[in-house]
Every structure is written in C-alpha cells, then in structure tokens.
Amino acid sequence: MKTVFLDASRIMDRNAMYMYMNEIFRLPEYMGKSLDALHDALCEVQQDTEIICTHDCLEQINSSGYAFKVLLVLGRCADENPHLHIRFR
C-alpha cells in the first residue's frame, strides 16, 4: 500500500493542486486542472493508497478555502474508490 502524508501548504490554488496531485498519483496527461477532473482521475486509481491528514495539515486546510475543497473531493473519491483511504492523525 502506498502511503501519502497530505501537505495542504501545496494545495493553495488550482495550479499548485494539479502539480502536487500529479506528483502523488501520476495523473493522466489529458486531465484538466479542475476539481471535477481530479475527482474523475482519482476514482480510477488502482493502487491501494492511504492518504494521511495530520493535525497540522487540517489547520492549513482550515485556513485555505481551496485546500478544503480538495479535501472534500478526496473524501468523495475515498467513498467511491475502494483503493483510496483517508486517515486523520
């Protein structure tokens, strides 16, 4: 299982989110830089992946509206894709 410690400081806007998520998940080249496109791509992830969200990460998410939206997308994807898991520590 792949483990990722989410770094909300790298998700402050659309371009930063795309670059960071591409590093983590190797997103398809055709994927756009929208949250809908992120959702679609993450629902297709086939590798078991645990996304760890620490207390510090949650504080950063609370201070950034965009990072909060990304967390919501991650949560929806984890509900839909059995290969994605989010853990809060």
Coordinates of N, CA and C in Angstrom, one line a residue:
M1 N 0.8 -1.2 0.0 CA 0.0 0.0 0.0 C 0.9 1.2 0.0
K2 N 0.5 2.2 -0.8 CA 1.2 3.5 -0.9 C 0.7 4.4 0.2
T3 N 1.6 5.1 0.9 CA 1.1 6.0 2.0 C 1.6 7.4 1.6
V4 N 0.7 8.4 1.7 CA 1.0 9.8 1.4 C 0.6 10.6 2.6
F5 N 1.5 11.4 3.0 CA 1.2 12.4 4.1 C 0.8 13.7 3.3
L6 N -0.5 14.0 3.4 CA -1.0 15.2 2.7 C -0.4 16.5 3.2
D7 N 0.1 17.3 2.3 CA 0.7 18.6 2.6 C -0.2 19.7 2.1
A8 N -1.0 20.2 2.9 CA -2.0 21.2 2.5 C -1.4 22.5 2.0
S9 N -0.1 22.8 2.5 CA 0.5 24.0 2.0 C 0.8 24.0 0.6
R10 N 0.7 22.8 -0.1 CA 1.0 22.7 -1.5 C -0.3 22.7 -2.3
I11 N -1.4 23.0 -1.7 CA -2.7 23.0 -2.4 C -3.4 24.3 -2.2
M12 N -2.7 25.4 -2.5 CA -3.3 26.7 -2.3 C -4.1 27.2 -3.5
D13 N -3.9 26.7 -4.6 CA -4.7 27.1 -5.8 C -4.7 26.0 -6.8
R14 N -5.4 26.2 -7.9 CA -5.6 25.2 -8.9 C -4.3 24.6 -9.5
N15 N -3.4 25.5 -9.9 CA -2.2 25.0 -10.5 C -1.3 24.3 -9.5
A16 N -1.2 24.8 -8.3 CA -0.4 24.1 -7.2 C -1.1 22.7 -6.9
M17 N -2.4 22.7 -6.8 CA -3.1 21.4 -6.6 C -2.7 20.4 -7.7
Y18 N -2.8 20.8 -8.9 CA -2.6 19.9 -10.0 C -1.2 19.4 -10.0
M19 N -0.2 20.2 -9.8 CA 1.2 19.8 -9.7 C 1.4 18.8 -8.6
Y20 N 0.9 19.1 -7.4 CA 1.1 18.3 -6.2 C 0.4 16.9 -6.4
M21 N -0.9 16.9 -6.8 CA -1.6 15.7 -7.0 C -1.0 14.8 -8.1
N22 N -0.4 15.5 -9.1 CA 0.3 14.8 -10.2 C 1.5 14.0 -9.6
E23 N 2.2 14.7 -8.7 CA 3.4 14.0 -8.1 C 2.9 12.8 -7.3
I24 N 1.8 12.9 -6.6 CA 1.4 11.8 -5.8 C 0.8 10.7 -6.6
F25 N -0.1 11.0 -7.6 CA -0.9 10.0 -8.2 C -0.5 9.8 -9.7
R26 N 0.4 10.5 -10.3 CA 0.8 10.4 -11.7 C -0.5 10.4 -12.5
L27 N -1.1 11.6 -12.5 CA -2.4 11.8 -13.2 C -2.3 11.7 -14.7
P28 N -3.4 11.3 -15.4 CA -3.3 11.2 -16.8 C -3.0 12.5 -17.5
E29 N -2.3 12.5 -18.5 CA -1.8 13.7 -19.2 C -3.0 14.6 -19.7
Y30 N -4.1 13.9 -20.1 CA -5.2 14.6 -20.6 C -6.1 15.3 -19.5
M31 N -5.8 15.0 -18.3 CA -6.6 15.6 -17.2 C -6.5 17.1 -17.1
G32 N -7.6 17.7 -16.9 CA -7.7 19.2 -16.7 C -7.3 19.5 -15.3
K33 N -7.2 20.8 -15.0 CA -6.8 21.3 -13.7 C -8.0 21.7 -12.8
S34 N -9.1 21.0 -13.0 CA -10.3 21.3 -12.2 C -10.5 20.3 -11.2
L35 N -11.4 20.6 -10.2 CA -11.7 19.7 -9.1 C -12.5 18.5 -9.7
D36 N -13.3 18.7 -10.7 CA -14.1 17.7 -11.3 C -13.2 16.7 -12.0
A37 N -12.2 17.2 -12.7 CA -11.2 16.3 -13.4 C -10.4 15.5 -12.3
L38 N -10.0 16.2 -11.2 CA -9.3 15.5 -10.1 C -10.2 14.3 -9.6
H39 N -11.4 14.6 -9.4 CA -12.3 13.6 -8.9 C -12.4 12.4 -9.9
D40 N -12.5 12.7 -11.2 CA -12.6 11.6 -12.2 C -11.3 10.8 -12.2
A41 N -10.2 11.4 -12.1 CA -8.9 10.7 -12.2 C -8.7 9.9 -10.9
L42 N -9.0 10.4 -9.7 CA -8.8 9.7 -8.5 C -9.8 8.5 -8.4
C43 N -10.9 8.6 -9.0 CA -11.8 7.4 -9.0 C -11.3 6.3 -9.8
E44 N -10.3 6.5 -10.6 CA -9.7 5.5 -11.5 C -8.4 4.9 -10.9
V45 N -8.0 5.4 -9.7 CA -6.7 4.9 -9.1 C -6.9 3.5 -8.8
Q46 N -5.9 2.7 -9.2 CA -6.0 1.2 -9.0 C -5.0 0.7 -7.9
Q47 N -4.1 1.6 -7.5 CA -3.1 1.2 -6.4 C -3.7 1.6 -5.1
D48 N -3.7 0.6 -4.1 CA -4.2 1.0 -2.7 C -3.3 2.1 -2.2
T49 N -4.0 3.2 -1.8 CA -3.3 4.4 -1.3 C -3.9 4.9 -0.1
E50 N -3.1 5.1 1.0 CA -3.6 5.7 2.2 C -3.1 7.1 2.3
I51 N -4.1 8.0 2.4 CA -3.8 9.5 2.5 C -3.9 9.9 3.9
I52 N -2.8 10.3 4.5 CA -2.7 10.7 5.9 C -2.9 12.2 6.1
C53 N -3.8 12.6 6.9 CA -4.0 14.0 7.1 C -3.8 14.3 8.6
T54 N -2.7 15.0 8.9 CA -2.3 15.2 10.3 C -3.0 16.5 10.8
H55 N -2.9 16.7 12.1 CA -3.5 17.9 12.8 C -3.0 19.2 12.1
D56 N -1.7 19.2 11.8 CA -1.1 20.4 11.2 C -1.7 20.6 9.8
C57 N -1.9 19.5 9.1 CA -2.5 19.6 7.7 C -3.9 20.1 7.8
L58 N -4.7 19.7 8.8 CA -6.0 20.2 9.0 C -6.1 21.7 9.3
E59 N -5.1 22.1 10.1 CA -5.1 23.6 10.4 C -4.8 24.4 9.1
Q60 N -3.9 23.9 8.2 CA -3.7 24.5 7.0 C -4.9 24.5 6.0
I61 N -5.6 23.4 6.0 CA -6.8 23.2 5.2 C -7.9 24.2 5.7
N62 N -8.0 24.4 7.0 CA -9.0 25.3 7.5 C -8.7 26.8 7.1
S63 N -7.4 27.1 6.9 CA -7.0 28.5 6.5 C -7.1 28.7 5.0
S64 N -7.4 27.7 4.2 CA -7.4 27.8 2.8 C -8.7 27.2 2.2
G65 N -9.5 28.0 1.7 CA -10.8 27.6 1.1 C -10.5 26.5 0.0
Y66 N -9.5 26.7 -0.8 CA -9.3 25.8 -1.9 C -8.8 24.5 -1.4
A67 N -7.9 24.4 -0.4 CA -7.5 23.1 0.1 C -8.6 22.4 0.7
F68 N -9.6 23.1 1.3 CA -10.8 22.5 1.9 C -11.6 21.8 0.8
K69 N -11.7 22.5 -0.3 CA -12.5 21.9 -1.4 C -11.8 20.6 -1.9
V70 N -10.5 20.7 -2.0 CA -9.7 19.5 -2.4 C -9.9 18.3 -1.4
L71 N -9.9 18.6 -0.1 CA -10.2 17.6 0.9 C -11.6 17.0 0.7
L72 N -12.5 17.8 0.4 CA -13.9 17.3 0.1 C -13.9 16.3 -1.1
V73 N -13.1 16.7 -2.2 CA -13.0 15.8 -3.3 C -12.3 14.5 -3.0
L74 N -11.3 14.6 -2.2 CA -10.6 13.4 -1.7 C -11.5 12.5 -1.0
G75 N -12.3 13.1 -0.1 CA -13.3 12.3 0.7 C -14.3 11.6 -0.2
R76 N -14.9 12.3 -1.2 CA -15.8 11.7 -2.1 C -15.2 10.5 -2.9
C77 N -13.9 10.8 -3.3 CA -13.3 9.7 -4.1 C -13.0 8.5 -3.2
A78 N -12.6 8.7 -1.9 CA -12.4 7.6 -1.0 C -13.7 6.8 -0.8
D79 N -14.8 7.5 -0.8 CA -16.1 6.8 -0.7 C -16.4 5.9 -1.9
E80 N -16.0 6.4 -3.1 CA -16.3 5.8 -4.3 C -15.3 4.7 -4.8
N81 N -14.0 4.9 -4.4 CA -13.0 4.1 -4.9 C -12.4 3.3 -3.7
P82 N -12.5 2.0 -3.7 CA -12.1 1.2 -2.6 C -10.5 1.1 -2.4
H83 N -9.8 1.7 -3.4 CA -8.3 1.7 -3.3 C -7.8 3.0 -2.6
L84 N -8.7 3.9 -2.3 CA -8.3 5.2 -1.6 C -8.8 5.2 -0.2
H85 N -7.9 5.5 0.7 CA -8.3 5.6 2.2 C -7.7 6.9 2.7
I86 N -8.5 7.6 3.5 CA -8.1 8.8 4.2 C -8.1 8.5 5.7
R87 N -6.9 8.8 6.3 CA -6.8 8.6 7.8 C -6.4 10.0 8.4
F88 N -7.1 10.3 9.5 CA -6.8 11.5 10.2 C -6.0 11.2 11.5
R89 N -4.8 11.8 11.6 CA -4.0 11.6 12.8 C -3.6 12.9 13.5

